[in-house]
mmCIF file of C-alpha atoms and ligand atoms in Angstrom:
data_model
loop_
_atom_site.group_PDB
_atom_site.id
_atom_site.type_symbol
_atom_site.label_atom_id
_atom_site.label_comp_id
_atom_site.label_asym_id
_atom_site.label_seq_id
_atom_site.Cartn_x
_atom_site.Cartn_y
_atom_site.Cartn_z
ATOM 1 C CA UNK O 73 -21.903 18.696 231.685
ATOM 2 C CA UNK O 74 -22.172 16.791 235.328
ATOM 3 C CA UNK O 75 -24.106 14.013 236.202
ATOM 4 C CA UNK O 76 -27.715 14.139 234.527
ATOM 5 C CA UNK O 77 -28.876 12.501 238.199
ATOM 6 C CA UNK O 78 -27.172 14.984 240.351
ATOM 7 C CA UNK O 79 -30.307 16.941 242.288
ATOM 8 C CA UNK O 80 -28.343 20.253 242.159
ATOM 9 C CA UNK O 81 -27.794 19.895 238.305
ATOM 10 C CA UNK O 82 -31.279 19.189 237.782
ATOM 11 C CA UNK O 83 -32.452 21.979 239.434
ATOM 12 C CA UNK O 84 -30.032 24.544 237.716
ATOM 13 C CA UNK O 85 -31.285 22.969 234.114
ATOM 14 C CA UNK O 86 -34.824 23.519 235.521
ATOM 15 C CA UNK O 87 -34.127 27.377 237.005
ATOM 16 C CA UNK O 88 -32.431 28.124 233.773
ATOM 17 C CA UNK O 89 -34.990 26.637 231.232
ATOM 18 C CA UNK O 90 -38.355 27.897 233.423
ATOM 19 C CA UNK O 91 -39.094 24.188 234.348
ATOM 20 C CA UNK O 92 -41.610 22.293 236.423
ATOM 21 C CA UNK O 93 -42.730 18.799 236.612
ATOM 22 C CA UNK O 94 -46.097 17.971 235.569
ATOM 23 C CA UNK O 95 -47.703 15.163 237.158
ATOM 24 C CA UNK O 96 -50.106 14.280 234.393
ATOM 25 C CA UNK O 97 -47.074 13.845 231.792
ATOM 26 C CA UNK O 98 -45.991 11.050 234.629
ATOM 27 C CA UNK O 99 -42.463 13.029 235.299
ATOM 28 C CA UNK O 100 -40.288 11.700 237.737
ATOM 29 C CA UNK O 101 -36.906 11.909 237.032
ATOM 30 C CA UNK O 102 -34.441 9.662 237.904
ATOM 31 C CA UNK O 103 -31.711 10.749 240.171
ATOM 32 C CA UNK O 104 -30.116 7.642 241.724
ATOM 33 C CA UNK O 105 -27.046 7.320 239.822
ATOM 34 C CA UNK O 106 -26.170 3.644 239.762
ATOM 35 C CA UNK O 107 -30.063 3.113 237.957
ATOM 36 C CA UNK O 108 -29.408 4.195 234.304
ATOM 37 C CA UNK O 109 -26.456 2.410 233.473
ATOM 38 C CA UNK O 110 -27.989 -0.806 234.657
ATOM 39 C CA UNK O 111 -30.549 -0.115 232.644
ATOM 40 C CA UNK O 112 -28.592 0.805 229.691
ATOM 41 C CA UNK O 113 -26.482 -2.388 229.904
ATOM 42 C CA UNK O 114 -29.064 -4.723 230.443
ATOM 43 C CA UNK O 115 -31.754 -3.080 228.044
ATOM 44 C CA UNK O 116 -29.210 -4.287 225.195
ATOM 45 C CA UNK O 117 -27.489 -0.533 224.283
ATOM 46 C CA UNK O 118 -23.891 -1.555 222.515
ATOM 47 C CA UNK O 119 -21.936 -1.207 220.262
ATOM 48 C CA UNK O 120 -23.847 -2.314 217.356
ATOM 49 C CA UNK O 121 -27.053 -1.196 218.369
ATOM 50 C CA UNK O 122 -30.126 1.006 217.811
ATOM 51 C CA UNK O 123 -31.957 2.264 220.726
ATOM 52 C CA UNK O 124 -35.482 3.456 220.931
ATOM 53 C CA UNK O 125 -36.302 5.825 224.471
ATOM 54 C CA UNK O 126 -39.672 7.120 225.085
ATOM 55 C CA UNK O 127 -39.901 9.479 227.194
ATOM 56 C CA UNK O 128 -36.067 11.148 227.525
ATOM 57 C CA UNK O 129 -37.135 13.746 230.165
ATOM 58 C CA UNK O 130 -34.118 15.712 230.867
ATOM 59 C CA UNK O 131 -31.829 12.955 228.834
ATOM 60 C CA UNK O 132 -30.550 10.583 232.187
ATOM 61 C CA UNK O 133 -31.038 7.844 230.803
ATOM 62 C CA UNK O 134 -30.519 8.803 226.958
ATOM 63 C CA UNK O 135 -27.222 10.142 228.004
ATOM 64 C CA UNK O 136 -26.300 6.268 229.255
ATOM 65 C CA UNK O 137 -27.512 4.751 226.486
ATOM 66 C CA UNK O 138 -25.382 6.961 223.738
ATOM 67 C CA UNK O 139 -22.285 6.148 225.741
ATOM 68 C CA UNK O 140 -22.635 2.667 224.487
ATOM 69 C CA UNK O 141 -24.957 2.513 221.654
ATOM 70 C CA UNK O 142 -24.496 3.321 217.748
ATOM 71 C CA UNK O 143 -27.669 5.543 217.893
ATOM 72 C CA UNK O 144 -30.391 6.690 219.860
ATOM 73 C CA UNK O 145 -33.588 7.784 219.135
ATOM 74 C CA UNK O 146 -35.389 9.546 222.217
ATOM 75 C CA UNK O 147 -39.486 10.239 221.867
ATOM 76 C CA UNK O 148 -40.363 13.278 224.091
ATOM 77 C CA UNK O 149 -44.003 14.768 224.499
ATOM 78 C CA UNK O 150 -43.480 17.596 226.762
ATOM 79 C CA UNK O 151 -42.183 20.797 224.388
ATOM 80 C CA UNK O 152 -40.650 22.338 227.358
ATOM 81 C CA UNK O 153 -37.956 19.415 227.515
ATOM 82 C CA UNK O 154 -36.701 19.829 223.617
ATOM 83 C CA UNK O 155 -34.327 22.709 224.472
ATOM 84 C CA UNK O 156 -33.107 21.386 227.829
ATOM 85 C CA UNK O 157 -32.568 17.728 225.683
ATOM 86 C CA UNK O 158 -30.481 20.086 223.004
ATOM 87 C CA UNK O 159 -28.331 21.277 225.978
ATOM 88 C CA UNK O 160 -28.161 18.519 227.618
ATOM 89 C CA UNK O 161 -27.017 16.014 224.863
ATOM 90 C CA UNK O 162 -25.295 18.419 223.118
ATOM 91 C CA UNK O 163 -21.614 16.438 223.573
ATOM 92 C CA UNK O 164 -23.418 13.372 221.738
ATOM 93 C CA UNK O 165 -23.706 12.300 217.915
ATOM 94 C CA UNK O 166 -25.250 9.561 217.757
ATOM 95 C CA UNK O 167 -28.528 10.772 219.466
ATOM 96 C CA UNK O 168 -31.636 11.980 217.718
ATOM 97 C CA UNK O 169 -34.461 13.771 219.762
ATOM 98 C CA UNK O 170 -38.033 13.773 218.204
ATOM 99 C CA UNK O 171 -40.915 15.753 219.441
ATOM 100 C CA UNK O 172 -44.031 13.699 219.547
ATOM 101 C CA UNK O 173 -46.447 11.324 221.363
ATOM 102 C CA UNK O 174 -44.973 7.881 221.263
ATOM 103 C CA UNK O 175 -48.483 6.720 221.030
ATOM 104 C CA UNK O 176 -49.162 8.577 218.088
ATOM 105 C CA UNK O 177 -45.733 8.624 215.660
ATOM 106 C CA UNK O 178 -45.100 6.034 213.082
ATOM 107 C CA UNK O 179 -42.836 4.531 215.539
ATOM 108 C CA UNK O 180 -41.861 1.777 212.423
ATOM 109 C CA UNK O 181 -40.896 4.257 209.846
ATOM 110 C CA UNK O 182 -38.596 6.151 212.744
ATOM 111 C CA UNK O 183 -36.695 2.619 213.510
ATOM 112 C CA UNK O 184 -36.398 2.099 209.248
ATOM 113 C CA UNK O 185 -35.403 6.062 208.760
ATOM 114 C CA UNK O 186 -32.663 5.918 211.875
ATOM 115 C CA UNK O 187 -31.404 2.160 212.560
ATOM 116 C CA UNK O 188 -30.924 0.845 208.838
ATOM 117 C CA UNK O 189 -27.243 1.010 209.942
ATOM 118 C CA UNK O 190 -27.714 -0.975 213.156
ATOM 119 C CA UNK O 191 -27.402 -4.532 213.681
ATOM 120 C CA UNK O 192 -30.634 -5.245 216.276
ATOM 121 C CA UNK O 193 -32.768 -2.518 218.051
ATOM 122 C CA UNK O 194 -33.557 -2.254 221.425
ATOM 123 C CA UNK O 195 -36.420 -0.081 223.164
ATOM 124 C CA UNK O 196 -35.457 0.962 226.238
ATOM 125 C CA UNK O 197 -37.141 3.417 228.962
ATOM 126 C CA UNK O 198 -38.772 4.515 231.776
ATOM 127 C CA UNK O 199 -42.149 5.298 231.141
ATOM 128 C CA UNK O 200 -44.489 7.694 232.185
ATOM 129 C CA UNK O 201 -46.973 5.570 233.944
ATOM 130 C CA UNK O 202 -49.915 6.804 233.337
ATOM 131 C CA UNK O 203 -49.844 5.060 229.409
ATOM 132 C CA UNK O 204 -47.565 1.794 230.558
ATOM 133 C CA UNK O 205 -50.163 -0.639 229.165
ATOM 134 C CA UNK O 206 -50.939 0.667 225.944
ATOM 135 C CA UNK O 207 -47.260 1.596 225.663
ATOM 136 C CA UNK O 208 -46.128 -1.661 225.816
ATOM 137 C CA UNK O 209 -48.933 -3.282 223.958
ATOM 138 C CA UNK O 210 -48.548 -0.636 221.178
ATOM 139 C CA UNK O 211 -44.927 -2.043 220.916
ATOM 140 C CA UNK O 212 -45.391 -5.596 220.616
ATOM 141 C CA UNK O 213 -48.461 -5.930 218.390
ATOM 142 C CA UNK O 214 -47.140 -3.522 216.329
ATOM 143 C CA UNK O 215 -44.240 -6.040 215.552
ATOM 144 C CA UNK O 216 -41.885 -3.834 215.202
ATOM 145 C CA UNK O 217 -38.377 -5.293 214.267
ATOM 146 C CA UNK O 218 -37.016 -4.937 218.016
ATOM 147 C CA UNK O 219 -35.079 -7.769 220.005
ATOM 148 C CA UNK O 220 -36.338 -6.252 223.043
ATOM 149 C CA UNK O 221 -38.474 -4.206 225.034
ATOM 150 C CA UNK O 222 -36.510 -2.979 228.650
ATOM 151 C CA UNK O 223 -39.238 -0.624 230.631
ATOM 152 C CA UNK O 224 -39.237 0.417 234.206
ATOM 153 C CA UNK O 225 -42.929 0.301 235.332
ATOM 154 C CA UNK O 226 -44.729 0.133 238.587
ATOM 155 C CA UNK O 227 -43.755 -2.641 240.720
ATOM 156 C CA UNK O 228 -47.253 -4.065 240.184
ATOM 157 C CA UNK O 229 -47.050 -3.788 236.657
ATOM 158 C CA UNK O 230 -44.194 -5.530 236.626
ATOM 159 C CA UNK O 231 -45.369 -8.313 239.096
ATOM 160 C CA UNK O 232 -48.119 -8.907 237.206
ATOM 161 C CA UNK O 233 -46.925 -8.609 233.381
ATOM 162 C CA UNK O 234 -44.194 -11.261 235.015
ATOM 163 C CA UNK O 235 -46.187 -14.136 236.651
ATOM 164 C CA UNK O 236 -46.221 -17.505 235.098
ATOM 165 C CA UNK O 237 -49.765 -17.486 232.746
ATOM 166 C CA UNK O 238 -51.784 -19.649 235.034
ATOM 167 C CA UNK O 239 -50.823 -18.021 238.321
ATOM 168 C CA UNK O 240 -53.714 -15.933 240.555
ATOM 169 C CA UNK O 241 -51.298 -13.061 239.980
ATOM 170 C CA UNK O 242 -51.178 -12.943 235.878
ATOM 171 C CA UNK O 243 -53.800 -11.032 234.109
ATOM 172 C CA UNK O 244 -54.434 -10.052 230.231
ATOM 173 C CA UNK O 245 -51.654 -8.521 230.142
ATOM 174 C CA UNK O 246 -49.844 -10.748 231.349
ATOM 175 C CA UNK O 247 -51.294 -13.461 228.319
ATOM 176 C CA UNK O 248 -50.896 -10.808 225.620
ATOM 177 C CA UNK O 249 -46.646 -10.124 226.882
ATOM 178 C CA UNK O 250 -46.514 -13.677 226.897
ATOM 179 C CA UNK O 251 -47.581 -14.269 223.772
ATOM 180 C CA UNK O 252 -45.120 -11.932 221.876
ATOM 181 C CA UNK O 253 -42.427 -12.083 224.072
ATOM 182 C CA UNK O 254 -40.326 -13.721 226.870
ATOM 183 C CA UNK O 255 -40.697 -11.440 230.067
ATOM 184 C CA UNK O 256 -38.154 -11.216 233.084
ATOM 185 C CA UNK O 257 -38.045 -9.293 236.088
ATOM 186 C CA UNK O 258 -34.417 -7.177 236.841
ATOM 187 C CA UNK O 259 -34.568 -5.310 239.418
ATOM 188 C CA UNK O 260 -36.493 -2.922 241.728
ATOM 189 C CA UNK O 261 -35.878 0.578 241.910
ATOM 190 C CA UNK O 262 -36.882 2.317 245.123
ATOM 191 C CA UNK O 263 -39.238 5.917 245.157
ATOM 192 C CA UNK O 264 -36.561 8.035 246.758
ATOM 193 C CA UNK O 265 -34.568 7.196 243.488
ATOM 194 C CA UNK O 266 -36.628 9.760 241.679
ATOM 195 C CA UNK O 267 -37.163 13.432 241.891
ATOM 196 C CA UNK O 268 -40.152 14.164 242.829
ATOM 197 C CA UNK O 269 -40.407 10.543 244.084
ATOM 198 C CA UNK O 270 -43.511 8.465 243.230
ATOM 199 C CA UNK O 271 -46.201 6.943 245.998
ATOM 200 C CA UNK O 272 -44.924 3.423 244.242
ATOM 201 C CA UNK O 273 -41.985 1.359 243.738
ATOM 202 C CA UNK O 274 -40.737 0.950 240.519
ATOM 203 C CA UNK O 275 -38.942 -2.200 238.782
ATOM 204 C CA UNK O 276 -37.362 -2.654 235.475
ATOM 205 C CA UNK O 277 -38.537 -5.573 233.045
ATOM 206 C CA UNK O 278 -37.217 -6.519 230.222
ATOM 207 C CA UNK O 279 -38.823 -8.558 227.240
ATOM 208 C CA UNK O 280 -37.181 -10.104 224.924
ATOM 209 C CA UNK O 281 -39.331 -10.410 221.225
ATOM 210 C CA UNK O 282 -40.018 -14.271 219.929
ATOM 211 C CA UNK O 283 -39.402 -14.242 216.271
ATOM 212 C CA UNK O 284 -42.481 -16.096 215.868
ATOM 213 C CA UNK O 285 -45.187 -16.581 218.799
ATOM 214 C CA UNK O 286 -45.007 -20.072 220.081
ATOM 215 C CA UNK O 287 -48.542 -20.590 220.458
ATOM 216 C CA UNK O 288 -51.251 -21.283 217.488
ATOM 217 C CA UNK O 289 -53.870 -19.268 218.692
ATOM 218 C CA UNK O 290 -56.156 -19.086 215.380
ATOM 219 C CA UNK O 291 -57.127 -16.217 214.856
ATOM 220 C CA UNK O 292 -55.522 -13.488 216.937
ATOM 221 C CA UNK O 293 -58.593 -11.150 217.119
ATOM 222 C CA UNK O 294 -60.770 -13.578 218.203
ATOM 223 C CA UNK O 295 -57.882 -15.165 221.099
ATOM 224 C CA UNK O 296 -57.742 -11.374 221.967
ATOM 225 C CA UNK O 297 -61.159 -11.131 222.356
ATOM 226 C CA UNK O 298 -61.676 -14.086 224.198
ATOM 227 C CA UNK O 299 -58.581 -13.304 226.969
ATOM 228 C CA UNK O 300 -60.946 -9.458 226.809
ATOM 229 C CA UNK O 301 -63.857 -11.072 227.964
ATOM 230 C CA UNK O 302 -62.302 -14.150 230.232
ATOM 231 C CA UNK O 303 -60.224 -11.586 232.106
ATOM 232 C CA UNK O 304 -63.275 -9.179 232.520
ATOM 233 C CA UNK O 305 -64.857 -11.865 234.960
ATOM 234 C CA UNK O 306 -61.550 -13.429 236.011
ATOM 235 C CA UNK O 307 -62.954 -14.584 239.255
ATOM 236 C CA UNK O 308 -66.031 -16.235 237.639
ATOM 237 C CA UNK O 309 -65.993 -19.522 235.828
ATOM 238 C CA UNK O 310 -65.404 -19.788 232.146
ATOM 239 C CA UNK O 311 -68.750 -20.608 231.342
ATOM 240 C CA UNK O 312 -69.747 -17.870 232.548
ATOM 241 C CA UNK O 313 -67.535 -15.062 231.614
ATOM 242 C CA UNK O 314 -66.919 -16.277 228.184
ATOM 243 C CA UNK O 315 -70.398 -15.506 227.655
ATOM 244 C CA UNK O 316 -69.982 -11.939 229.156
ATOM 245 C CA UNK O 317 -70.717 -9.238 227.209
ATOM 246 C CA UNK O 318 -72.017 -11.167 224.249
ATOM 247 C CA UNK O 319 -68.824 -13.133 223.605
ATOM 248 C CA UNK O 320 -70.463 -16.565 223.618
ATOM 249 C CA UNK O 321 -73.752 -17.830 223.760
ATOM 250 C CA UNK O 322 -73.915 -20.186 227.047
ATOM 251 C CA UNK O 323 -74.260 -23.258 224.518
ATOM 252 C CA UNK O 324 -71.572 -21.794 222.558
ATOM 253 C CA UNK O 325 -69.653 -21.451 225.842
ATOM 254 C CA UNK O 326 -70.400 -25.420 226.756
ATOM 255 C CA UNK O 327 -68.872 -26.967 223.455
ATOM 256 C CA UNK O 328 -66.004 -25.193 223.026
ATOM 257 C CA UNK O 329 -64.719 -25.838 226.608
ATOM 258 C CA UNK O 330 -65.739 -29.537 226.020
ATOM 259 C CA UNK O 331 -63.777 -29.389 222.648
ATOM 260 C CA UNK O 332 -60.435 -28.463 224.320
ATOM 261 C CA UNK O 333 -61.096 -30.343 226.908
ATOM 262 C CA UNK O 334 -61.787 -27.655 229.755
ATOM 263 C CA UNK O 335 -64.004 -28.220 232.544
ATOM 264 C CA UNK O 336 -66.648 -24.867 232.236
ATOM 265 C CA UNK O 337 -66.291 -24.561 235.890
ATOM 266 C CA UNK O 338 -62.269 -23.696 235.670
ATOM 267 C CA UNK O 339 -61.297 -19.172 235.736
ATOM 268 C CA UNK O 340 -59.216 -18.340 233.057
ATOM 269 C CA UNK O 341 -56.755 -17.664 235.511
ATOM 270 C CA UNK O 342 -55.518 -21.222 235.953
ATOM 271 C CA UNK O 343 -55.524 -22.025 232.096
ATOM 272 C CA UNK O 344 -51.729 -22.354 230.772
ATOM 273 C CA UNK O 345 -50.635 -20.869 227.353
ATOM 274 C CA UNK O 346 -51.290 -24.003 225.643
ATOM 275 C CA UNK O 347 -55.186 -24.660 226.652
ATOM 276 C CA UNK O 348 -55.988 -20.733 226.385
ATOM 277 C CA UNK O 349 -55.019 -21.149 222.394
ATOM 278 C CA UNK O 350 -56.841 -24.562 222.481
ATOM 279 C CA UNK O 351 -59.629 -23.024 223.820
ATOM 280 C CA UNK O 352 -59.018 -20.227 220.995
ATOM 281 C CA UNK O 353 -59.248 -22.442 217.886
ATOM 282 C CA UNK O 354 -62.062 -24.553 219.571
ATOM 283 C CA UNK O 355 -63.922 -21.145 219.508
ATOM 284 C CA UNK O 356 -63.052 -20.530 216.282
ATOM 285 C CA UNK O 357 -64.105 -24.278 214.793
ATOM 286 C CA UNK O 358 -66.974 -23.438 216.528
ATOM 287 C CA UNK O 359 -67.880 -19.889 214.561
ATOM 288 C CA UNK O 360 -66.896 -21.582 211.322
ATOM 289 C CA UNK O 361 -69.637 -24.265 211.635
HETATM 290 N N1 LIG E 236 -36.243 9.241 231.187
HETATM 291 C C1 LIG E 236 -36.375 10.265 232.187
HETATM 292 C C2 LIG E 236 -35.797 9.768 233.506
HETATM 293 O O1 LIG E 236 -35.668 8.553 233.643
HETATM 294 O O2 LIG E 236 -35.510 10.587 234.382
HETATM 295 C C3 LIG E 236 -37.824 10.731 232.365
HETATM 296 C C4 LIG E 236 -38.833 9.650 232.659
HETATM 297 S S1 LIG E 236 -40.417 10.250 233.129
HETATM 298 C C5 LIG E 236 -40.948 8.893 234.124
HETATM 299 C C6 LIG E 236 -41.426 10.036 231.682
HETATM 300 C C7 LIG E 236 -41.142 10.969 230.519
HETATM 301 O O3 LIG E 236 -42.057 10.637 229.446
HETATM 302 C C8 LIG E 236 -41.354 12.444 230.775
HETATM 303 O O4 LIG E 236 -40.266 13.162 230.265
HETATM 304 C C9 LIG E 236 -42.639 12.811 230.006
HETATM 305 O O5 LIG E 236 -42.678 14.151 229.577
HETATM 306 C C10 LIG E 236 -42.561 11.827 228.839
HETATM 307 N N2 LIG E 236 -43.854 11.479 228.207
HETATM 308 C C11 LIG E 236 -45.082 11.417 228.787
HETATM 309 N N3 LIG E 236 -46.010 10.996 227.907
HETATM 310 C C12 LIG E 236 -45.352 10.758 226.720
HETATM 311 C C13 LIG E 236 -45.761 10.307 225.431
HETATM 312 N N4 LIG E 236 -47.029 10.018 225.175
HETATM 313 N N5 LIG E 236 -44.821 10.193 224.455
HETATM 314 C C14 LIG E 236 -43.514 10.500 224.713
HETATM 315 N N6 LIG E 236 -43.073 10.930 225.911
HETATM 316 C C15 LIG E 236 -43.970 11.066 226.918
#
């Protein structure tokens, strides 16, 4: 089989299986040739690993990461792509296509029923936009027994989910990647690189899991809810937005801030890892009494 990224393979696999893109699935292929096997090198894929794709489209990427993993396991939505990923991966072993939303599958059992063999699993994709968030956050709070998470997102995305916590340019995404995992930028990845190219630039991320989080935060509904309602009124101050949508009362709202030491009129913005679980387990004191 040639190159998976080649434009005039592509479009013979397409002709010859009846294909075309659909924009709401977020399909756009990669065809730049140099970007998967970055990716697969620095998204962990070796010799003693599992990997976990979502989203395999025509198999560029999976096809990378079964040259130098011990198994893959590649989630694809679209029906239309199953045959094409049986052509196209045909020459590999060690890959295993399942048909299914990634949002939806017991994404746990499939690591237990396919990696028990593997030293450390890795996820590693590029994602269909238009579910990046709850992709990613479906991941980590999941806890799934995975060293790391290697996605290429929207440059945005990953600008934001990569900011220091504290920073005008972090958000509650940002907190909630943070607090399960160590995020780093890796590189950008330009629009012509796809087929059809996206109206954004892409980057790929990579986050490597904490065993443990390194924050207390109490509770983790309540710190969840409380970086929910902070970030909803991110520009106002944290009097004030704690006590949006029914979060806090304002008195509430006072005495906690006081307890970890806060002044009300800082945004949740500027608050570091440390003070936002402070400010978590003075909330929770505070519900207690
Ligand atoms: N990996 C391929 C590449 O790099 O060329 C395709 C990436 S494309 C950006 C995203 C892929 O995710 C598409 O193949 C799309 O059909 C698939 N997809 C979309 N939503 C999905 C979901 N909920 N679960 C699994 N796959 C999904």
């Amino acid at each position: 089989m040639s190159s998976l990224s080649d434009i005039g393979t592509i479009k013979a696999i397409m002709q010859r299986h009846g294909f075309s893109f659909s924009k709401g699935l977020g399909q756009n292929f990669l065809v730049n040739p140099s970007v998967c096997p970055r990716m697969a090198e620095m998204g962990g894929a070796n010799a003693d690993s599992g990997v976990l794709e979502i989203g395999p489209g025509i198999g560029v990427l999976t096809a990378e990461l079964a040259r130098r993993a011990k198994k893959v396991v590649a989630i694809e939505l679209d029906d239309r792509l199953i045959p094409v990923l049986d052509e196209t991966l045909a020459g590999f072993s060690n890959v295993n296509v399942i048909h299914g939303d990634a949002l939806r599958l017991d994404l746990a059992g499939i690591i237990n029923d396919n990696f028990a063999d593997c030293r450390n699993v890795a996820v590693c994709a590029n994602l269909p936009y238009y579910i990046t968030s709850p992709i990613i956050m479906a991941l980590l709070e999941s806890r799934l027994p995975v060293s790391s998470v290697t996605v290429m997102v929207q440059k945005e995305a990953a600008d934001r989910i990569c900011a220091p916590v504290g920073s005008r340019e972090s958000g509650a995404l940002t907190v909630a990647i943070n607090y399960y995992s160590q995020p780093r930028m890796l590189f950008r990845v330009s629009p012509g690189s796809f087929m059809p190219p996206p109206k954004v630039t892409s980057a790929v991320i990579r986050m490597d899991i904490l065993p443990e989080p390194e924050y207390d935060v109490g509770d983790e509904e309540i710190f969840f809810a409380m970086i929910k309602a902070g970030f909803s009124q991110r520009r106002k101050t944290l009097a004030n937005s704690l006590t949006s949508g029914g979060f806090l009362s304002k008195e509430q709202a006072a005495t906690a801030l006081a307890d970890a030491d806060i002044p009300p009129n800082s945004r949740i913005e500027s608050l570091s890892m440390d003070k936002l679980a402070e400010l978590s387990v003075a909330i929770q004191k505070l519900c207690k009494n």
